[in-house]
Amino acid sequence: MINRAEHILKHTFGYVSFRGKQKEVIQTLLDGQDALVLMPTGGGKSLCYQIPGLVREGLAIVVSPLIALMQDQVNALQQLGLNASYLNSTQSREQQNIVMRSMHDGSLDILYVAPERLLLESTLNRLMAADISLIAIDEAHCVSQWGHDFRADYLGLHVLRQAFPGVPRVALTATADERTRVEIIERLALENPSVFVSSFDRPNIRYIVQEKGDAKAQLIKFLQNHRNEAGVVYCMTRNRVDGIAAWLQARKVNALPYHAGMSADERAENQRRFLREDAVVMVATVAFGMGIDKPDVRFVAHLDLPKSMEAYYQETGRAGRDGQPSEAWMVYGLQDVVRIAKMVQDSSANDNHKRVERAKIDSLLGWCETNTCRRRALLRYFGEARDEACGNCDVCITPPKTWDATEAAQKLLSNVYRTGQRFGSGHVIDVLRGKDNQKIQQFGHHKISTYGIGADRSDRQWRSIIRQLLVQNYLLINEDQYGALQLTEKARGLLKGEIEIYLREDIEAAKPERIKKRTFNVSEADQDLWEALKNRRKQLADDQGVPPFHIFHDATLMEMMQHRPQDNAELLTINGVGEVKLEKYGDDFLEVLCRFPN
Ligand code: ADP
Ligand code: ZN
């Protein structure tokens, strides 16, 4: 049967070989066993159930909470010549009846269904009367009550075990942690599942973190490297989303806003444009994201610090699902830290919960200020050990210099102490630098011994030092005292000269602009062909009202550009060109390619 699976991979999907653990997962399901699949975003989870669903006799059910996406997923399969459909609450009764009927005449290969819809007695009864080949439960972490994406309906899915005895079930998720894994197996009542855990590394994503200066100017500069590419810019608040989107629009960037304060229609329209158009920059809060399966998102930018490493990984993971070079870029500054600390403090959560949240922020900050490979540190956080540095993060590319900061840190800590541990970083730095202002006069801080002893460093350098001292736990921010900096127990040793401390140079000094963008290599000479291929794809997509990537992915066009196939047989060797798509679009693209002889 695995031969049949390989045949489908090649002829229907047009792919040369399985990726990662796809083959093992498929084998397990073909053997009739349950499975739990943990794969990062872009790892290729869909094929893990689509292919065995096609190989096994009967209808494959895919449970998904992402109603807005079902139409698109079904369209994508139809593009491949498969018979797919979906059932959810957005359909009219009549539409639902048509789907229900097709379940029984054996013509349907794959059915996407929302959990609440599946669990209706009427739906279950119908499906139980049909011939079911397998059940895939996508986004399986939605059963976890501790996670962000909890869906109560998912808890009911354990009934599938009794309802469909002998039908293999596979749960899939991109959430890695151990606790969620155990929860999924228990709550979905998987039977002796084989568990497949892939590396969570996303090697095509380049991680870049810069210190926040003039964030807008930094963003524009970053976007200059990403002209004509789709991406997401995450901001913390709705106001900021609106502001940044308008600001970018005024600068001729094709930017759109997305946040929970907009009407459902506006959001749907902006999401639609993000998917359908070639290069929209979506400026969004975290309300935008789950279930965006656009493969060619070339960058994810963070203008504000996310809440945790988990959130950062999930959000940046939306870049580069197609495996092509992509960037995760973030600017961060002390203001972010203070703001998040205050948010945690003001929230209604209990103290224990607040402590956990604070620890999560600290981990993220520590990661921002790391002076070793970011990817290694990120993977280590998620429990994956790795020896080599990656060569594809800002730290690897332009290693930060460190310096002996013992004396500077002593100056700063003693200044915090002498001003009574009652002030935030702004005032502390003003005193250190010997500024003259009303607040300093009011508290008589121009008369204390630490006044002006830090005049040799800029505001920016002091902010960087404070951040690193916070991360290394020499300082803390007391939220009960309006963000006042205070000394920790550990600070004592440093002040007494018992500890030496090395800090990384101001991130600014690392000049991240020197980091050359790693893109697809569209050379000057190929530029016209590349544009022509994309234009043809866009026309075909618009004619059918589907996103361009449903016709072909960027990676497929890229291969066409490199290999310049001249006939059907050559075109079939291109990754992503299967038989049905060859039939549908072969001539269109050959026509373009013939206009650009090698
Ligand atoms: P996930 O659901 O894990 O995020 P997808 O199933 O959407 O990932 O797959 C990510 C991308 O990788 C898709 O564009 C898909 O077409 C592509 N892909 C998956 N498996 C293969 C393969 N074996 N060969 C080539 N491309 C693949
Ligand atoms: Zn690295």
XYZ file of C-alpha atoms and ligand atoms in Angstrom:
626
model
C 0.000 0.000 0.000
C 2.922 2.316 0.610
C 3.682 2.038 -3.098
C 0.251 3.355 -3.793
C 0.987 6.221 -1.380
C 4.166 7.051 -3.262
C 2.314 6.954 -6.525
C -0.204 9.495 -5.220
C 2.581 11.681 -3.838
C 4.179 11.845 -7.277
C 1.281 11.853 -9.642
C -1.392 13.716 -7.718
C 0.658 16.112 -5.597
C 3.616 16.264 -7.955
C 6.198 15.871 -5.192
C 9.375 13.898 -5.584
C 9.730 12.381 -2.120
C 8.241 12.302 1.352
C 9.500 14.768 3.876
C 10.625 14.087 7.428
C 8.386 11.501 9.073
C 5.566 11.645 6.546
C 6.257 8.180 5.231
C 6.302 6.556 8.670
C 3.102 8.297 9.698
C 1.368 7.228 6.514
C 2.560 3.650 6.973
C 1.160 3.590 10.511
C -2.252 4.784 9.362
C -2.270 2.400 6.437
C -1.658 -0.364 8.986
C -4.805 0.771 10.768
C -3.009 2.152 13.846
C -3.647 5.436 15.655
C -0.984 8.124 15.610
C -0.044 11.425 17.212
C 1.953 13.716 14.942
C 3.900 16.701 16.255
C 5.400 18.687 13.462
C 6.248 22.337 13.219
C 4.181 24.613 11.028
C 5.134 24.018 7.432
C 6.382 20.535 8.268
C 3.836 18.928 5.973
C 1.140 17.620 8.272
C -1.637 17.622 5.676
C -0.098 14.942 3.479
C 0.131 12.700 6.544
C -3.629 12.231 6.465
C -4.572 13.198 2.925
C -2.541 10.453 1.313
C -3.612 7.527 3.530
C -7.141 8.901 3.263
C -6.877 8.464 -0.478
C -5.172 5.082 -0.357
C -7.609 3.479 2.076
C -11.072 2.597 0.915
C -13.779 5.091 1.902
C -14.156 8.645 3.090
C -11.505 10.430 5.166
C -12.821 12.812 7.834
C -10.702 15.802 8.812
C -11.779 17.577 11.998
C -10.661 21.187 12.065
C -11.695 24.219 14.126
C -10.751 26.594 11.331
C -14.074 27.112 9.633
C -12.894 30.139 7.679
C -10.248 28.018 6.016
C -12.301 25.034 4.959
C -13.394 26.472 1.668
C -9.787 27.204 0.767
C -8.559 23.781 1.835
C -11.241 22.130 -0.223
C -10.435 24.338 -3.218
C -6.789 23.384 -2.976
C -7.652 19.686 -3.096
C -10.047 20.204 -5.963
C -7.210 21.864 -7.856
C -5.469 18.507 -7.612
C -8.483 16.768 -9.068
C -9.622 15.295 -5.769
C -13.167 15.120 -4.541
C -13.253 17.068 -1.308
C -15.957 18.889 0.577
C -16.737 20.407 3.958
C -19.488 20.730 6.525
C -19.836 23.668 8.853
C -22.253 26.234 10.195
C -21.643 28.739 7.392
C -23.486 26.569 4.864
C -27.164 26.640 4.019
C -29.235 23.578 4.835
C -29.416 22.785 1.183
C -25.653 22.886 0.738
C -25.290 20.628 3.748
C -27.760 18.159 2.298
C -25.832 17.954 -0.950
C -22.663 17.152 0.978
C -24.467 14.610 3.147
C -25.756 12.806 0.081
C -22.339 12.695 -1.558
C -21.003 10.952 1.541
C -23.028 7.921 0.690
C -22.570 7.476 -2.996
C -18.862 6.862 -2.417
C -17.764 9.736 -4.622
C -16.248 11.832 -1.837
C -12.567 11.358 -0.866
C -12.070 13.862 1.929
C -14.525 15.698 4.183
C -13.509 18.642 6.388
C -15.822 19.137 9.309
C -15.983 21.440 12.312
C -16.074 19.561 15.643
C -19.429 20.943 16.795
C -20.939 19.923 13.503
C -19.414 16.467 13.547
C -20.703 15.803 17.052
C -24.332 16.497 16.163
C -26.181 13.247 16.393
C -27.541 13.587 12.893
C -24.057 14.036 11.400
C -22.563 11.213 13.422
C -25.345 8.840 12.399
C -24.892 9.665 8.763
C -21.144 9.193 8.926
C -21.468 5.953 10.850
C -23.573 4.627 8.010
C -20.881 5.592 5.504
C -17.589 3.882 4.811
C -14.902 5.805 6.734
C -11.243 5.317 5.884
C -9.617 7.389 8.601
C -10.188 10.306 10.942
C -7.698 13.136 11.232
C -7.980 15.596 14.110
C -6.089 18.709 13.140
C -4.974 21.399 15.606
C -5.306 18.700 18.240
C -3.862 20.947 20.954
C -7.308 22.571 21.042
C -8.266 19.871 23.582
C -5.856 21.404 26.045
C -7.580 23.551 28.609
C -4.290 25.201 29.475
C -3.481 26.329 25.974
C -4.462 29.498 24.151
C -6.616 27.744 21.608
C -8.860 25.651 23.824
C -12.137 24.602 22.155
C -14.707 22.973 24.373
C -16.051 21.030 21.399
C -12.776 19.200 21.091
C -13.420 17.494 24.424
C -16.344 15.656 22.871
C -14.199 14.055 20.198
C -13.357 11.021 22.330
C -16.716 9.567 21.242
C -15.166 8.910 17.848
C -13.410 5.925 19.309
C -16.684 4.111 19.993
C -18.491 5.510 17.004
C -15.884 4.353 14.484
C -14.233 1.224 15.845
C -11.328 0.020 13.784
C -10.958 3.319 11.915
C -7.452 4.721 12.464
C -7.346 8.155 14.029
C -4.496 10.597 13.757
C -4.130 13.743 15.870
C -1.871 16.499 14.564
C -0.466 19.636 16.125
C 2.402 22.088 15.940
C 2.440 22.535 19.714
C 5.346 20.718 21.200
C 5.202 20.454 24.924
C 4.998 17.229 26.826
C 1.910 18.069 28.843
C -0.154 18.869 25.764
C 0.978 15.603 24.208
C -0.313 13.566 27.124
C -3.550 15.518 27.201
C -4.207 14.941 23.521
C -3.773 11.190 23.785
C -6.008 10.967 26.847
C -8.771 13.284 25.814
C -9.081 11.989 22.299
C -8.849 8.428 23.608
C -6.253 7.460 21.027
C -5.488 3.754 21.198
C -1.820 2.896 21.570
C -0.852 5.651 19.218
C 2.547 5.765 17.591
C 3.935 9.174 18.477
C 5.949 11.049 15.848
C 7.903 14.037 17.065
C 9.787 16.083 14.515
C 12.407 18.652 15.192
C 10.785 21.986 15.778
C 13.529 23.803 13.986
C 12.488 25.964 11.063
C 15.811 26.206 9.266
C 14.540 28.479 6.521
C 13.524 31.166 9.013
C 16.243 33.647 9.806
C 15.939 35.198 13.274
C 16.900 38.839 13.649
C 16.447 40.928 16.768
C 17.307 44.601 16.981
C 17.132 47.125 19.703
C 14.131 49.378 19.304
C 14.985 52.921 18.357
C 12.647 54.720 15.992
C 10.513 51.645 15.366
C 8.711 53.022 12.330
C 11.928 54.014 10.609
C 13.374 50.614 11.396
C 10.295 48.935 9.976
C 10.396 50.874 6.723
C 14.016 50.009 6.318
C 13.283 46.367 6.941
C 10.422 46.411 4.429
C 12.717 47.803 1.760
C 14.317 44.381 1.730
C 10.926 42.780 1.216
C 9.328 44.650 -1.617
C 6.610 42.673 -3.379
C 6.509 40.096 -0.643
C 3.732 39.107 1.733
C 4.299 39.424 5.448
C 2.800 40.090 8.842
C 3.675 42.940 11.196
C 2.553 42.195 14.732
C 1.725 45.036 17.123
C 0.459 44.907 20.658
C -2.659 47.067 20.513
C -5.497 47.808 18.118
C -4.635 51.491 18.074
C -1.110 50.788 17.114
C -2.249 48.418 14.374
C -4.451 51.107 12.860
C -1.713 53.708 13.182
C 1.042 51.617 11.637
C -1.178 50.351 8.812
C -2.215 53.888 7.868
C 1.350 55.096 8.141
C 2.584 52.340 5.828
C -0.227 52.958 3.359
C 0.796 56.601 3.192
C 4.234 55.341 2.205
C 2.881 53.252 -0.640
C 3.142 49.942 1.159
C 0.237 47.639 0.393
C -0.647 47.308 4.089
C -3.930 46.279 5.722
C -4.990 46.261 9.374
C -6.429 43.292 11.267
C -7.598 43.214 14.865
C -10.518 42.064 16.965
C -11.990 45.566 17.134
C -12.867 45.516 13.441
C -16.144 44.128 12.153
C -16.192 40.484 11.098
C -16.750 41.573 7.501
C -13.778 43.904 7.434
C -11.566 41.260 8.926
C -12.726 38.630 6.470
C -12.133 40.997 3.573
C -8.615 41.876 4.696
C -7.780 38.243 5.265
C -9.132 37.418 1.832
C -6.936 40.056 0.253
C -3.929 38.815 2.174
C -4.479 35.355 0.702
C -5.483 36.367 -2.796
C -3.142 39.218 -3.591
C 0.516 38.654 -4.117
C 2.159 40.949 -1.622
C 0.012 42.288 1.193
C 1.609 43.383 4.453
C -0.857 42.555 7.202
C -0.480 44.761 10.261
C -2.191 42.861 13.038
C -2.633 41.979 16.649
C -2.310 38.338 17.602
C -5.985 37.992 16.686
C -4.575 37.308 13.241
C -2.802 34.081 12.757
C -4.167 30.727 13.718
C -5.067 28.916 10.570
C -3.354 31.227 8.144
C -1.979 28.548 5.902
C -0.614 30.875 3.258
C 2.648 29.198 2.319
C 4.552 32.204 0.982
C 4.546 34.572 3.945
C 8.101 35.856 3.585
C 8.459 37.671 6.886
C 6.933 38.134 10.301
C 7.913 41.366 12.020
C 7.329 42.162 15.685
C 7.142 45.834 16.553
C 6.264 44.951 20.127
C 7.514 42.163 22.279
C 5.270 39.073 22.344
C 4.208 37.609 25.671
C 6.458 34.597 25.777
C 8.842 32.399 23.846
C 5.911 30.151 23.016
C 3.975 33.043 21.516
C 7.047 34.245 19.645
C 7.689 30.820 18.158
C 4.076 30.377 17.142
C 3.795 33.821 15.595
C 7.083 33.706 13.704
C 6.216 30.190 12.583
C 3.710 31.642 10.156
C 6.586 32.690 7.947
C 7.949 30.384 5.284
C 5.649 27.390 5.396
C 6.821 26.607 1.883
C 10.359 26.099 3.150
C 11.748 29.083 1.250
C 14.028 31.627 2.942
C 12.030 33.862 5.288
C 12.722 36.285 8.084
C 11.519 36.694 11.644
C 12.465 40.209 12.602
C 11.823 41.890 15.916
C 12.653 45.150 17.614
C 12.456 45.344 21.366
C 13.213 47.862 24.044
C 12.902 48.591 27.686
C 9.525 50.274 27.206
C 8.140 46.909 26.128
C 9.409 45.266 29.250
C 7.882 47.866 31.507
C 4.593 47.793 29.632
C 4.247 44.025 29.744
C 5.252 43.921 33.384
C 2.509 46.413 34.125
C -0.025 44.444 32.122
C 0.783 41.323 34.068
C 0.555 43.247 37.302
C -2.813 44.798 36.461
C -4.356 41.589 35.236
C -6.851 39.807 37.429
C -4.793 36.614 37.527
C -3.662 35.236 40.878
C -0.133 35.746 42.159
C 1.081 32.377 41.106
C -0.106 32.912 37.603
C 1.520 36.337 37.520
C 4.822 34.858 38.582
C 4.628 32.368 35.737
C 3.857 35.135 33.252
C 6.766 37.200 34.497
C 9.119 34.268 34.245
C 7.992 33.799 30.646
C 8.761 37.395 29.803
C 12.162 37.042 31.422
C 12.926 34.026 29.268
C 12.048 35.932 26.160
C 14.143 38.918 27.218
C 17.064 36.725 28.025
C 16.742 35.297 24.571
C 16.662 38.763 22.996
C 19.888 39.666 24.743
C 21.632 36.376 24.185
C 25.136 36.419 22.809
C 25.022 32.889 21.459
C 23.142 31.406 18.494
C 19.466 32.350 18.687
C 18.196 29.215 17.031
C 20.097 27.006 19.425
C 18.739 28.977 22.372
C 15.207 28.844 20.985
C 15.327 25.092 20.457
C 16.875 24.575 23.855
C 13.930 26.406 25.380
C 11.646 23.843 23.767
C 13.780 20.983 25.002
C 15.736 20.274 21.846
C 19.491 20.078 22.247
C 21.786 21.052 19.425
C 25.532 21.531 19.262
C 26.269 23.676 16.279
C 25.424 27.308 15.834
C 23.009 27.826 12.959
C 24.687 30.430 10.809
C 21.280 31.887 10.030
C 20.498 34.290 12.869
C 21.838 37.754 13.608
C 24.066 36.487 16.394
C 25.704 33.928 14.126
C 26.032 36.317 11.233
C 27.399 39.265 13.151
C 28.519 37.949 16.531
C 28.017 40.582 19.210
C 31.078 41.747 21.043
C 31.061 41.546 24.792
C 32.784 43.889 27.147
C 33.737 44.010 30.802
C 30.787 45.885 32.219
C 31.634 45.452 35.885
C 32.393 49.085 36.581
C 29.466 50.436 34.585
C 27.116 48.023 36.314
C 28.439 49.093 39.707
C 27.789 52.731 38.849
C 24.288 51.955 37.788
C 23.406 49.765 40.748
C 24.755 52.204 43.255
C 22.839 54.984 41.561
C 19.658 52.948 41.899
C 20.483 52.458 45.541
C 21.277 56.116 46.236
C 18.096 57.353 44.621
C 16.146 55.115 46.969
C 15.044 52.324 44.577
C 11.958 54.339 43.832
C 12.459 55.414 40.229
C 12.099 53.959 36.776
C 14.891 53.679 34.255
C 14.324 57.121 32.693
C 15.068 59.038 35.857
C 17.852 56.700 36.932
C 19.619 57.308 33.626
C 19.068 61.077 33.832
C 20.801 61.182 37.199
C 23.646 58.988 36.014
C 24.206 61.170 33.020
C 24.092 64.347 35.079
C 21.096 65.902 33.392
C 19.386 68.936 34.777
C 15.639 68.800 35.064
C 12.835 69.578 37.418
C 12.524 66.093 38.831
C 16.230 65.990 39.653
C 15.987 69.358 41.377
C 12.850 68.327 43.239
C 14.508 65.260 44.751
C 17.897 66.880 45.162
C 19.486 64.184 43.045
C 22.050 66.619 41.652
C 23.638 66.533 45.073
C 24.183 62.803 45.422
C 27.524 61.106 44.764
C 26.380 59.184 41.701
C 25.128 62.271 39.890
C 26.830 62.520 36.520
C 29.160 59.543 36.961
C 27.701 57.915 33.842
C 27.999 60.899 31.524
C 30.394 58.955 29.317
C 27.623 56.712 27.985
C 24.499 57.478 25.963
C 20.924 56.933 27.102
C 20.733 54.081 24.716
C 23.781 52.339 26.117
C 22.474 52.681 29.649
C 19.125 51.249 28.621
C 20.858 48.249 27.151
C 22.867 47.788 30.351
C 19.727 48.008 32.476
C 17.956 45.449 30.324
C 20.772 42.998 30.591
C 21.042 43.505 34.331
C 17.319 42.807 34.545
C 17.646 39.664 32.491
C 20.609 38.478 34.529
C 18.666 39.175 37.690
C 20.763 41.950 39.241
C 17.834 44.311 38.993
C 14.098 43.913 39.126
C 11.164 46.059 38.206
C 8.720 46.601 41.038
C 5.331 46.976 39.432
C 3.745 47.941 42.723
C 5.925 51.024 42.687
C 5.161 52.196 39.191
C 7.984 50.306 37.563
C 10.717 51.347 40.002
C 14.071 49.643 39.525
C 15.279 47.794 42.587
C 18.322 45.772 43.520
C 18.178 42.037 43.954
C 20.147 39.916 46.404
C 22.566 39.102 43.604
C 23.389 42.798 43.089
C 25.227 42.864 46.398
C 28.068 40.685 45.095
C 28.519 42.899 42.095
C 28.551 46.058 44.156
C 31.121 44.572 46.490
C 33.338 43.685 43.569
C 33.006 39.936 44.114
C 31.502 39.345 40.686
C 32.644 40.430 37.252
C 30.083 40.887 34.577
C 30.385 40.820 30.801
C 27.572 42.225 28.710
C 26.940 42.200 25.022
C 27.551 45.426 23.243
C 24.567 47.465 22.412
C 22.712 45.493 19.765
C 22.819 48.578 17.623
C 26.569 48.213 17.451
C 26.121 44.882 15.726
C 24.804 46.778 12.710
C 22.163 44.274 11.634
C 21.778 46.164 8.361
C 24.927 44.414 7.296
C 22.956 41.205 7.324
C 22.260 40.555 3.702
C 18.894 39.256 2.894
C 18.798 35.664 1.828
C 16.091 35.402 -0.775
C 15.185 33.278 -3.669
C 17.833 34.037 -6.191
C 15.985 35.950 -8.792
C 18.867 37.393 -10.729
C 18.586 40.564 -12.712
C 18.425 38.503 -15.898
C 15.587 36.308 -14.604
C 13.514 39.127 -13.230
C 11.261 39.435 -16.282
C 10.569 35.722 -16.476
C 9.835 35.612 -12.767
C 7.343 38.447 -13.081
C 5.764 36.846 -16.145
C 5.301 33.537 -14.333
C 3.772 35.277 -11.344
C 1.468 37.327 -13.544
C 0.226 34.257 -15.350
C -0.401 32.567 -12.023
C -2.298 35.600 -10.751
C -4.531 35.676 -13.844
C -5.377 32.001 -13.486
C -6.066 32.445 -9.779
C -8.264 35.489 -10.277
C -10.276 33.731 -12.977
C -11.221 31.093 -10.432
C -11.317 33.294 -7.346
C -8.646 31.268 -5.543
C -5.344 32.329 -3.975
C -2.361 32.238 -6.367
C -0.629 29.570 -4.288
C -3.440 27.174 -5.093
C -2.284 27.243 -8.686
C 1.409 26.745 -7.917
C 3.657 27.640 -4.996
C 6.517 30.089 -5.349
C 8.936 27.209 -4.989
C 7.374 25.551 -8.039
C 7.616 28.714 -10.139
C 11.181 29.096 -8.967
C 12.057 25.632 -10.210
C 10.396 26.393 -13.526
C 12.539 29.475 -13.792
C 15.712 27.551 -13.073
C 15.065 24.503 -15.229
C 13.048 26.126 -18.008
C 11.014 23.043 -18.961
C 9.945 23.175 -22.594
C 7.340 20.428 -22.815
C 4.871 18.460 -20.715
C 7.311 15.721 -19.811
C 9.868 18.209 -18.545
C 7.215 20.191 -16.722
C 6.119 17.050 -14.867
C 9.568 16.726 -13.304
C 9.075 20.031 -11.508
C 8.251 19.670 -7.799
C 4.626 20.629 -7.299
C 3.430 19.774 -10.810
C 1.190 16.707 -10.717
C -0.878 15.246 -13.502
C -4.055 17.200 -12.937
C -2.283 20.524 -12.673
C -0.238 19.711 -15.738
C -3.454 19.121 -17.606
C -5.028 22.323 -16.292
C -2.148 24.754 -16.429
C 0.709 23.150 -18.339
C 0.071 25.003 -21.575
C -0.316 28.336 -19.821
C 3.078 28.125 -18.217
C 4.853 26.516 -21.154
C 3.678 29.412 -23.226
C 5.356 31.841 -20.834
C 8.504 29.738 -20.608
C 8.822 29.505 -24.392
C 8.882 33.268 -24.586
C 12.080 33.222 -22.530
C 14.385 30.743 -24.258
C 17.559 29.972 -22.360
P 1.607 22.066 8.048
O 0.143 21.746 8.024
O 2.416 21.069 8.792
O 1.897 23.461 8.480
P 1.410 21.734 5.238
O 0.804 20.400 5.225
O 0.552 22.902 4.927
O 2.160 21.973 6.588
O 2.659 21.710 4.273
C 3.531 22.799 4.201
C 4.018 22.978 2.787
O 4.919 21.964 2.409
C 2.883 22.917 1.802
O 3.078 23.957 0.919
C 3.036 21.567 1.147
O 2.556 21.567 -0.157
C 4.523 21.343 1.202
N 4.873 19.912 1.277
C 4.422 19.028 2.182
N 4.961 17.820 1.993
C 5.813 17.933 0.941
C 6.695 17.023 0.248
N 6.811 15.740 0.611
N 7.408 17.507 -0.783
C 7.297 18.808 -1.150
N 6.496 19.701 -0.552
C 5.759 19.284 0.494
Zn 22.442 31.095 14.891
